[in-house]
């Protein structure tokens, strides 16, 4: 048979310059060369990948939201108290670093700028003091995409490009602040320009305020609100409160929402402190961010290769040869538009950072995207100002924010010579990251924590002390920058002692760096355009699912939301969260005695309950009108002290009422209160005032079954952690040595985790079906009763959020098991048979 010629190998040519990744050709069939079946299969696969990318992006956005919530929980009230010191605000440097620290703390420039605008509009801060803080918020928001770039640490050149793409945002903001802050402090240029614009638009403080719609919150809130809810208003309340007694009371409040009228979330009724809950949430959000980022990058790599890579790279690196400059301004508009839609520059830049890392977006094109995101994020402040009081004052601050970014764009973008400054700084950071993997971490700590923290602490010492020390700090930083610049650009002007290249010095900082071993004058590195086609690409799904197992169990097993009693707002009883070992409720902070049975109410008492409702019922179609339910709820509330819900329901059905929904309204109220369990009355004290969390054995009769489920969950968590550690060892060390034994042990660990999760769910499901008793507050709120019946009837559901998370962990463990089993099967099939065949000589 005639041997067919081999298909040409598709290659991505990467020139010696690691910043420029070029895809020149592909052996992938063009669309015209595909058969109908191949076209259908290709479209189906690509559609599935796009769906996965959108899902990973959604989870990525959720991880950023959770990270912001974690920082708010860890330092929310303190962040608010930091805005109270008016003397500090008079120092523009202190205002700047306070804006940086507050934004880093809450992980959202939208939050910090909204607080600043609100306080300024309320007269708690002058406009001239708010502007440096707005500048600081601009710097602080860029920490998110800097952290995202850490996900490329495993590949030297990807790390170089990703960190440079992330820090071009920092460099632009830092350079703009370096120019505009002194000018603003001396002349008030931005304030005067903003004030003129507000006057020109005819905006006054007396205008009626509007409302804002956060698109990003609309799409993520259904998920994030079930994980955690944070009292964002507490920060503003602390900042605005003038009474010291009320201030101390506010500072003692938890940042975690635990209101009676709020929906359940995983950290509601928690027995954790804000510090513990915030730390757990921060770790989980970082793991989720990392897992989503890697999955996003891996999926993007499978999509953007071959013909797609050539097409997509040309689109993202838009150029018009006839009009060279216009494409960059289109990209600015695109970045601004996406940011306005998402109302978050962090989301825009953090999403694009991985694309810079894998080489799809050049650093020069990331810069206009970043500039556009900076401009787009100012719309959030404008909307906040329009939704607040004293609109003209708030708008002056918001317009100053817009002008700051517009002036910065004019300074550093249109002129090529000026544009090279932030790009060169970003390239320097990228090269340093390639030389030392720990440089980005040191950079992040130095830029976003150490320098701002030091400047802020010095500012507390008064103007004289602050002036001296701030000058010394800034002089030291500028001297180091000048030294590095001279070593890299003009080493000839330096004395010999400053031109030495110690062995420990990173290659980027050397005056005469040694040649890299694999470089030559004409070297061109080639690699397959089918990225990592021989690598275990499914491994990302295995270890990402493993991380999800660990994350879900870490937050779910110790929570107080395995089951819950959640009451309606008009019921007004405090909700109760039930965990594996403890039951938590605000009701436990006050002493409760067992109540005596309510006697049958007389006709006069029951009639009094319905006085207002009866008068309303005379109106035409009242029971079917919007808001009629409120009158029925008020009628029940008036009755509950003297009459049982059953008596109220019977009387409600007896009275005449116009409209077709009267019977349904009566049923809705009673169904929201009545539960299918029997009641036992006791005498004496049900519980003493104290902690909001009590051991299950003090409240529930099936405490041992719940504890058994929790202990199995802990065992599953330990097995999952061990399995994940073994899997990561295999992923990182495979190819360097035989690691199949580690993969087999990882599979065994995930199988154990899977079995223990099944046992956990089995035991918990059995506990729901068991006959049990629980001490709860009666719907009349006169005291406690003993509710008896099946446990699922007492809690009025089949399990809470915590149990749902355990089910999610079981699903993720199943994915890890399936992927690892497939890998072991494939490697065993591919492995050569060491046994010689008949007729073959033994080796």
PDB file of C-alpha atoms in Angstrom, residues 126-353:
ATOM      1  CA  UNK A 126     -15.081  68.535  51.489  1.00  0.00           C
ATOM      2  CA  UNK A 127     -14.791  68.007  47.749  1.00  0.00           C
ATOM      3  CA  UNK A 128     -11.102  68.957  47.773  1.00  0.00           C
ATOM      4  CA  UNK A 129     -10.415  66.187  50.302  1.00  0.00           C
ATOM      5  CA  UNK A 130     -12.492  63.595  48.410  1.00  0.00           C
ATOM      6  CA  UNK A 131     -10.552  63.917  45.137  1.00  0.00           C
ATOM      7  CA  UNK A 132      -7.223  62.434  46.433  1.00  0.00           C
ATOM      8  CA  UNK A 133      -9.212  59.553  47.909  1.00  0.00           C
ATOM      9  CA  UNK A 134     -10.851  58.952  44.519  1.00  0.00           C
ATOM     10  CA  UNK A 135      -7.351  58.825  43.008  1.00  0.00           C
ATOM     11  CA  UNK A 136      -6.363  56.258  45.628  1.00  0.00           C
ATOM     12  CA  UNK A 137      -9.435  54.164  44.809  1.00  0.00           C
ATOM     13  CA  UNK A 138      -8.268  54.120  41.182  1.00  0.00           C
ATOM     14  CA  UNK A 139      -4.952  52.609  42.273  1.00  0.00           C
ATOM     15  CA  UNK A 140      -6.469  50.161  44.759  1.00  0.00           C
ATOM     16  CA  UNK A 141      -8.873  48.576  42.277  1.00  0.00           C
ATOM     17  CA  UNK A 142      -6.011  47.286  40.106  1.00  0.00           C
ATOM     18  CA  UNK A 143      -4.964  44.754  42.769  1.00  0.00           C
ATOM     19  CA  UNK A 144      -7.614  42.285  41.528  1.00  0.00           C
ATOM     20  CA  UNK A 145      -6.169  41.669  38.069  1.00  0.00           C
ATOM     21  CA  UNK A 146      -2.669  41.642  39.605  1.00  0.00           C
ATOM     22  CA  UNK A 147      -3.754  38.714  41.792  1.00  0.00           C
ATOM     23  CA  UNK A 148      -5.379  37.035  38.767  1.00  0.00           C
ATOM     24  CA  UNK A 149      -2.032  37.031  36.938  1.00  0.00           C
ATOM     25  CA  UNK A 150      -0.603  34.733  39.636  1.00  0.00           C
ATOM     26  CA  UNK A 151      -2.544  31.905  37.993  1.00  0.00           C
ATOM     27  CA  UNK A 152       0.051  31.801  35.175  1.00  0.00           C
ATOM     28  CA  UNK A 153       2.958  31.107  37.528  1.00  0.00           C
ATOM     29  CA  UNK A 154       3.516  27.639  36.042  1.00  0.00           C
ATOM     30  CA  UNK A 155       4.677  28.964  32.635  1.00  0.00           C
ATOM     31  CA  UNK A 156       7.533  31.466  32.582  1.00  0.00           C
ATOM     32  CA  UNK A 157       6.567  33.391  29.448  1.00  0.00           C
ATOM     33  CA  UNK A 158       2.840  33.323  30.185  1.00  0.00           C
ATOM     34  CA  UNK A 159       3.656  34.654  33.663  1.00  0.00           C
ATOM     35  CA  UNK A 160       5.750  37.409  32.103  1.00  0.00           C
ATOM     36  CA  UNK A 161       2.990  38.516  29.743  1.00  0.00           C
ATOM     37  CA  UNK A 162       0.111  38.115  32.230  1.00  0.00           C
ATOM     38  CA  UNK A 163       1.815  40.094  35.004  1.00  0.00           C
ATOM     39  CA  UNK A 164       2.791  42.839  32.569  1.00  0.00           C
ATOM     40  CA  UNK A 165      -0.772  42.927  31.216  1.00  0.00           C
ATOM     41  CA  UNK A 166      -2.103  43.233  34.759  1.00  0.00           C
ATOM     42  CA  UNK A 167       0.346  45.871  35.983  1.00  0.00           C
ATOM     43  CA  UNK A 168      -0.027  48.164  32.984  1.00  0.00           C
ATOM     44  CA  UNK A 169      -3.207  49.166  34.847  1.00  0.00           C
ATOM     45  CA  UNK A 170      -1.178  49.930  37.986  1.00  0.00           C
ATOM     46  CA  UNK A 171       1.466  51.828  36.030  1.00  0.00           C
ATOM     47  CA  UNK A 172      -1.084  54.025  34.261  1.00  0.00           C
ATOM     48  CA  UNK A 173      -2.815  54.897  37.542  1.00  0.00           C
ATOM     49  CA  UNK A 174       0.434  55.483  39.472  1.00  0.00           C
ATOM     50  CA  UNK A 175       1.852  57.731  36.755  1.00  0.00           C
ATOM     51  CA  UNK A 176      -1.371  59.715  36.484  1.00  0.00           C
ATOM     52  CA  UNK A 177      -1.490  60.192  40.260  1.00  0.00           C
ATOM     53  CA  UNK A 178       2.181  61.226  40.317  1.00  0.00           C
ATOM     54  CA  UNK A 179       1.404  64.037  37.862  1.00  0.00           C
ATOM     55  CA  UNK A 180      -2.081  65.139  38.919  1.00  0.00           C
ATOM     56  CA  UNK A 181      -1.964  64.848  42.727  1.00  0.00           C
ATOM     57  CA  UNK A 182       0.618  67.663  43.202  1.00  0.00           C
ATOM     58  CA  UNK A 183      -1.209  69.814  40.630  1.00  0.00           C
ATOM     59  CA  UNK A 184      -4.556  69.204  42.326  1.00  0.00           C
ATOM     60  CA  UNK A 185      -3.127  69.916  45.788  1.00  0.00           C
ATOM     61  CA  UNK A 186      -1.616  73.187  44.578  1.00  0.00           C
ATOM     62  CA  UNK A 187      -4.325  74.485  42.235  1.00  0.00           C
ATOM     63  CA  UNK A 188      -7.514  72.411  42.676  1.00  0.00           C
ATOM     64  CA  UNK A 189      -7.614  71.990  38.882  1.00  0.00           C
ATOM     65  CA  UNK A 190      -9.884  68.917  38.769  1.00  0.00           C
ATOM     66  CA  UNK A 191     -12.260  70.362  41.365  1.00  0.00           C
ATOM     67  CA  UNK A 192     -12.684  73.608  39.437  1.00  0.00           C
ATOM     68  CA  UNK A 193     -13.158  71.839  36.098  1.00  0.00           C
ATOM     69  CA  UNK A 194     -15.680  69.413  37.617  1.00  0.00           C
ATOM     70  CA  UNK A 195     -17.577  72.228  39.301  1.00  0.00           C
ATOM     71  CA  UNK A 196     -17.728  74.092  35.985  1.00  0.00           C
ATOM     72  CA  UNK A 197     -19.113  71.016  34.205  1.00  0.00           C
ATOM     73  CA  UNK A 198     -21.775  70.485  36.874  1.00  0.00           C
ATOM     74  CA  UNK A 199     -22.847  74.128  36.576  1.00  0.00           C
ATOM     75  CA  UNK A 200     -22.861  73.893  32.771  1.00  0.00           C
ATOM     76  CA  UNK A 201     -25.193  70.882  32.929  1.00  0.00           C
ATOM     77  CA  UNK A 202     -27.522  72.779  35.238  1.00  0.00           C
ATOM     78  CA  UNK A 203     -27.258  70.210  38.045  1.00  0.00           C
ATOM     79  CA  UNK A 204     -28.261  71.457  41.501  1.00  0.00           C
ATOM     80  CA  UNK A 205     -28.403  69.950  44.989  1.00  0.00           C
ATOM     81  CA  UNK A 206     -32.194  70.293  44.980  1.00  0.00           C
ATOM     82  CA  UNK A 207     -32.726  67.931  42.050  1.00  0.00           C
ATOM     83  CA  UNK A 208     -34.768  64.785  42.643  1.00  0.00           C
ATOM     84  CA  UNK A 209     -32.522  61.754  43.048  1.00  0.00           C
ATOM     85  CA  UNK A 210     -32.756  58.784  40.698  1.00  0.00           C
ATOM     86  CA  UNK A 211     -31.949  55.106  41.058  1.00  0.00           C
ATOM     87  CA  UNK A 212     -29.153  52.817  39.894  1.00  0.00           C
ATOM     88  CA  UNK A 213     -29.198  49.338  38.399  1.00  0.00           C
ATOM     89  CA  UNK A 214     -26.086  47.187  38.807  1.00  0.00           C
ATOM     90  CA  UNK A 215     -26.216  44.667  35.947  1.00  0.00           C
ATOM     91  CA  UNK A 216     -23.441  42.559  37.447  1.00  0.00           C
ATOM     92  CA  UNK A 217     -25.279  42.230  40.752  1.00  0.00           C
ATOM     93  CA  UNK A 218     -28.475  41.287  38.963  1.00  0.00           C
ATOM     94  CA  UNK A 219     -26.901  38.217  37.343  1.00  0.00           C
ATOM     95  CA  UNK A 220     -24.729  37.102  40.291  1.00  0.00           C
ATOM     96  CA  UNK A 221     -26.972  37.886  43.266  1.00  0.00           C
ATOM     97  CA  UNK A 222     -29.099  34.704  42.971  1.00  0.00           C
ATOM     98  CA  UNK A 223     -25.939  32.702  43.731  1.00  0.00           C
ATOM     99  CA  UNK A 224     -23.897  35.003  45.959  1.00  0.00           C
ATOM    100  CA  UNK A 225     -26.877  35.884  48.159  1.00  0.00           C
ATOM    101  CA  UNK A 226     -27.211  32.203  49.065  1.00  0.00           C
ATOM    102  CA  UNK A 227     -23.533  32.004  50.001  1.00  0.00           C
ATOM    103  CA  UNK A 228     -23.169  35.129  52.101  1.00  0.00           C
ATOM    104  CA  UNK A 229     -24.855  38.504  52.587  1.00  0.00           C
ATOM    105  CA  UNK A 230     -22.853  41.473  53.827  1.00  0.00           C
ATOM    106  CA  UNK A 231     -24.229  44.594  55.522  1.00  0.00           C
ATOM    107  CA  UNK A 232     -22.661  47.123  53.154  1.00  0.00           C
ATOM    108  CA  UNK A 233     -24.566  50.017  54.728  1.00  0.00           C
ATOM    109  CA  UNK A 234     -22.794  49.441  58.042  1.00  0.00           C
ATOM    110  CA  UNK A 235     -19.565  50.973  56.694  1.00  0.00           C
ATOM    111  CA  UNK A 236     -21.404  54.133  55.650  1.00  0.00           C
ATOM    112  CA  UNK A 237     -23.316  54.276  58.951  1.00  0.00           C
ATOM    113  CA  UNK A 238     -20.056  54.086  60.911  1.00  0.00           C
ATOM    114  CA  UNK A 239     -18.534  56.802  58.752  1.00  0.00           C
ATOM    115  CA  UNK A 240     -21.529  59.123  59.198  1.00  0.00           C
ATOM    116  CA  UNK A 241     -22.426  58.498  62.873  1.00  0.00           C
ATOM    117  CA  UNK A 242     -21.652  61.448  65.168  1.00  0.00           C
ATOM    118  CA  UNK A 243     -22.974  60.069  68.473  1.00  0.00           C
ATOM    119  CA  UNK A 244     -20.196  58.148  70.279  1.00  0.00           C
ATOM    120  CA  UNK A 245     -22.536  55.697  72.022  1.00  0.00           C
ATOM    121  CA  UNK A 246     -24.266  54.782  68.792  1.00  0.00           C
ATOM    122  CA  UNK A 247     -20.875  54.569  67.065  1.00  0.00           C
ATOM    123  CA  UNK A 248     -19.591  52.004  69.565  1.00  0.00           C
ATOM    124  CA  UNK A 249     -22.771  49.978  69.108  1.00  0.00           C
ATOM    125  CA  UNK A 250     -22.290  50.034  65.326  1.00  0.00           C
ATOM    126  CA  UNK A 251     -18.652  48.946  65.619  1.00  0.00           C
ATOM    127  CA  UNK A 252     -19.743  45.875  67.607  1.00  0.00           C
ATOM    128  CA  UNK A 253     -22.157  44.766  64.896  1.00  0.00           C
ATOM    129  CA  UNK A 254     -21.327  41.895  62.590  1.00  0.00           C
ATOM    130  CA  UNK A 255     -20.818  42.601  58.913  1.00  0.00           C
ATOM    131  CA  UNK A 256     -22.696  39.372  58.138  1.00  0.00           C
ATOM    132  CA  UNK A 257     -26.405  39.978  57.560  1.00  0.00           C
ATOM    133  CA  UNK A 258     -28.522  38.127  60.112  1.00  0.00           C
ATOM    134  CA  UNK A 259     -31.847  39.972  59.884  1.00  0.00           C
ATOM    135  CA  UNK A 260     -35.166  38.256  60.458  1.00  0.00           C
ATOM    136  CA  UNK A 261     -36.583  39.449  57.147  1.00  0.00           C
ATOM    137  CA  UNK A 262     -33.603  38.381  55.000  1.00  0.00           C
ATOM    138  CA  UNK A 263     -33.394  35.149  53.009  1.00  0.00           C
ATOM    139  CA  UNK A 264     -31.199  32.314  54.267  1.00  0.00           C
ATOM    140  CA  UNK A 265     -27.547  32.196  53.335  1.00  0.00           C
ATOM    141  CA  UNK A 266     -24.739  29.851  54.308  1.00  0.00           C
ATOM    142  CA  UNK A 267     -23.284  32.113  57.016  1.00  0.00           C
ATOM    143  CA  UNK A 268     -26.604  33.122  58.568  1.00  0.00           C
ATOM    144  CA  UNK A 269     -26.925  32.209  62.271  1.00  0.00           C
ATOM    145  CA  UNK A 270     -23.262  31.241  62.229  1.00  0.00           C
ATOM    146  CA  UNK A 271     -21.392  30.662  65.458  1.00  0.00           C
ATOM    147  CA  UNK A 272     -18.205  31.950  63.790  1.00  0.00           C
ATOM    148  CA  UNK A 273     -16.772  35.378  64.474  1.00  0.00           C
ATOM    149  CA  UNK A 274     -16.417  37.819  61.573  1.00  0.00           C
ATOM    150  CA  UNK A 275     -12.680  37.110  61.552  1.00  0.00           C
ATOM    151  CA  UNK A 276     -13.099  33.338  61.182  1.00  0.00           C
ATOM    152  CA  UNK A 277     -15.958  33.580  58.682  1.00  0.00           C
ATOM    153  CA  UNK A 278     -14.111  36.216  56.632  1.00  0.00           C
ATOM    154  CA  UNK A 279     -10.900  34.169  56.586  1.00  0.00           C
ATOM    155  CA  UNK A 280     -12.706  31.010  55.444  1.00  0.00           C
ATOM    156  CA  UNK A 281     -14.557  32.964  52.773  1.00  0.00           C
ATOM    157  CA  UNK A 282     -11.321  34.616  51.602  1.00  0.00           C
ATOM    158  CA  UNK A 283      -9.531  31.265  51.248  1.00  0.00           C
ATOM    159  CA  UNK A 284     -12.492  29.731  49.446  1.00  0.00           C
ATOM    160  CA  UNK A 285     -12.817  32.714  47.100  1.00  0.00           C
ATOM    161  CA  UNK A 286      -9.095  32.557  46.234  1.00  0.00           C
ATOM    162  CA  UNK A 287      -9.311  28.828  45.519  1.00  0.00           C
ATOM    163  CA  UNK A 288     -12.444  29.370  43.433  1.00  0.00           C
ATOM    164  CA  UNK A 289     -10.794  32.225  41.546  1.00  0.00           C
ATOM    165  CA  UNK A 290      -7.708  30.089  40.831  1.00  0.00           C
ATOM    166  CA  UNK A 291      -9.725  27.063  39.716  1.00  0.00           C
ATOM    167  CA  UNK A 292     -11.985  29.160  37.464  1.00  0.00           C
ATOM    168  CA  UNK A 293      -9.021  31.027  36.018  1.00  0.00           C
ATOM    169  CA  UNK A 294      -7.141  27.845  35.112  1.00  0.00           C
ATOM    170  CA  UNK A 295     -10.253  26.222  33.642  1.00  0.00           C
ATOM    171  CA  UNK A 296     -10.985  29.416  31.709  1.00  0.00           C
ATOM    172  CA  UNK A 297      -7.433  29.581  30.329  1.00  0.00           C
ATOM    173  CA  UNK A 298      -7.339  25.869  29.423  1.00  0.00           C
ATOM    174  CA  UNK A 299     -10.686  26.076  27.636  1.00  0.00           C
ATOM    175  CA  UNK A 300      -9.662  29.269  25.832  1.00  0.00           C
ATOM    176  CA  UNK A 301      -6.480  27.513  24.694  1.00  0.00           C
ATOM    177  CA  UNK A 302      -8.532  24.705  23.143  1.00  0.00           C
ATOM    178  CA  UNK A 303     -10.832  27.214  21.419  1.00  0.00           C
ATOM    179  CA  UNK A 304      -8.256  29.731  20.202  1.00  0.00           C
ATOM    180  CA  UNK A 305      -5.903  27.516  18.266  1.00  0.00           C
ATOM    181  CA  UNK A 306      -5.514  26.623  14.636  1.00  0.00           C
ATOM    182  CA  UNK A 307      -7.629  28.771  12.311  1.00  0.00           C
ATOM    183  CA  UNK A 308      -9.512  30.287  15.288  1.00  0.00           C
ATOM    184  CA  UNK A 309      -6.249  31.485  16.849  1.00  0.00           C
ATOM    185  CA  UNK A 310      -5.233  33.290  13.665  1.00  0.00           C
ATOM    186  CA  UNK A 311      -8.650  34.958  13.324  1.00  0.00           C
ATOM    187  CA  UNK A 312      -9.135  35.815  17.021  1.00  0.00           C
ATOM    188  CA  UNK A 313      -5.701  37.278  17.489  1.00  0.00           C
ATOM    189  CA  UNK A 314      -6.203  39.625  14.564  1.00  0.00           C
ATOM    190  CA  UNK A 315      -9.560  40.711  16.036  1.00  0.00           C
ATOM    191  CA  UNK A 316      -8.306  41.330  19.590  1.00  0.00           C
ATOM    192  CA  UNK A 317      -5.199  43.110  18.289  1.00  0.00           C
ATOM    193  CA  UNK A 318      -7.213  45.285  15.941  1.00  0.00           C
ATOM    194  CA  UNK A 319      -5.246  47.385  13.435  1.00  0.00           C
ATOM    195  CA  UNK A 320      -6.193  49.490  10.413  1.00  0.00           C
ATOM    196  CA  UNK A 321      -3.131  49.919   8.213  1.00  0.00           C
ATOM    197  CA  UNK A 322      -4.531  52.950   6.434  1.00  0.00           C
ATOM    198  CA  UNK A 323      -5.399  54.691   9.709  1.00  0.00           C
ATOM    199  CA  UNK A 324      -2.943  53.206  12.255  1.00  0.00           C
ATOM    200  CA  UNK A 325      -4.185  55.017  15.380  1.00  0.00           C
ATOM    201  CA  UNK A 326      -7.938  54.602  15.055  1.00  0.00           C
ATOM    202  CA  UNK A 327      -7.991  50.928  16.153  1.00  0.00           C
ATOM    203  CA  UNK A 328      -6.622  51.740  19.614  1.00  0.00           C
ATOM    204  CA  UNK A 329      -9.410  54.233  20.235  1.00  0.00           C
ATOM    205  CA  UNK A 330     -11.985  51.648  19.155  1.00  0.00           C
ATOM    206  CA  UNK A 331     -10.487  49.304  21.771  1.00  0.00           C
ATOM    207  CA  UNK A 332     -10.735  52.092  24.377  1.00  0.00           C
ATOM    208  CA  UNK A 333     -14.418  52.481  23.540  1.00  0.00           C
ATOM    209  CA  UNK A 334     -14.891  48.712  23.725  1.00  0.00           C
ATOM    210  CA  UNK A 335     -13.201  48.531  27.157  1.00  0.00           C
ATOM    211  CA  UNK A 336     -15.300  51.431  28.422  1.00  0.00           C
ATOM    212  CA  UNK A 337     -18.524  49.883  27.089  1.00  0.00           C
ATOM    213  CA  UNK A 338     -17.909  46.485  28.716  1.00  0.00           C
ATOM    214  CA  UNK A 339     -17.026  48.173  32.016  1.00  0.00           C
ATOM    215  CA  UNK A 340     -20.167  50.336  31.949  1.00  0.00           C
ATOM    216  CA  UNK A 341     -22.206  47.179  31.345  1.00  0.00           C
ATOM    217  CA  UNK A 342     -20.500  45.261  34.171  1.00  0.00           C
ATOM    218  CA  UNK A 343     -19.994  48.344  36.382  1.00  0.00           C
ATOM    219  CA  UNK A 344     -16.590  46.957  37.356  1.00  0.00           C
ATOM    220  CA  UNK A 345     -13.195  47.720  35.822  1.00  0.00           C
ATOM    221  CA  UNK A 346     -11.769  44.799  37.818  1.00  0.00           C
ATOM    222  CA  UNK A 347     -13.978  42.349  35.915  1.00  0.00           C
ATOM    223  CA  UNK A 348     -12.931  43.779  32.548  1.00  0.00           C
ATOM    224  CA  UNK A 349      -9.191  43.802  33.198  1.00  0.00           C
ATOM    225  CA  UNK A 350      -9.204  40.517  35.129  1.00  0.00           C
ATOM    226  CA  UNK A 351     -10.985  38.773  32.257  1.00  0.00           C
ATOM    227  CA  UNK A 352      -8.503  40.085  29.684  1.00  0.00           C
ATOM    228  CA  UNK A 353      -5.369  39.362  31.752  1.00  0.00           C
TER     229      UNK A 353
END
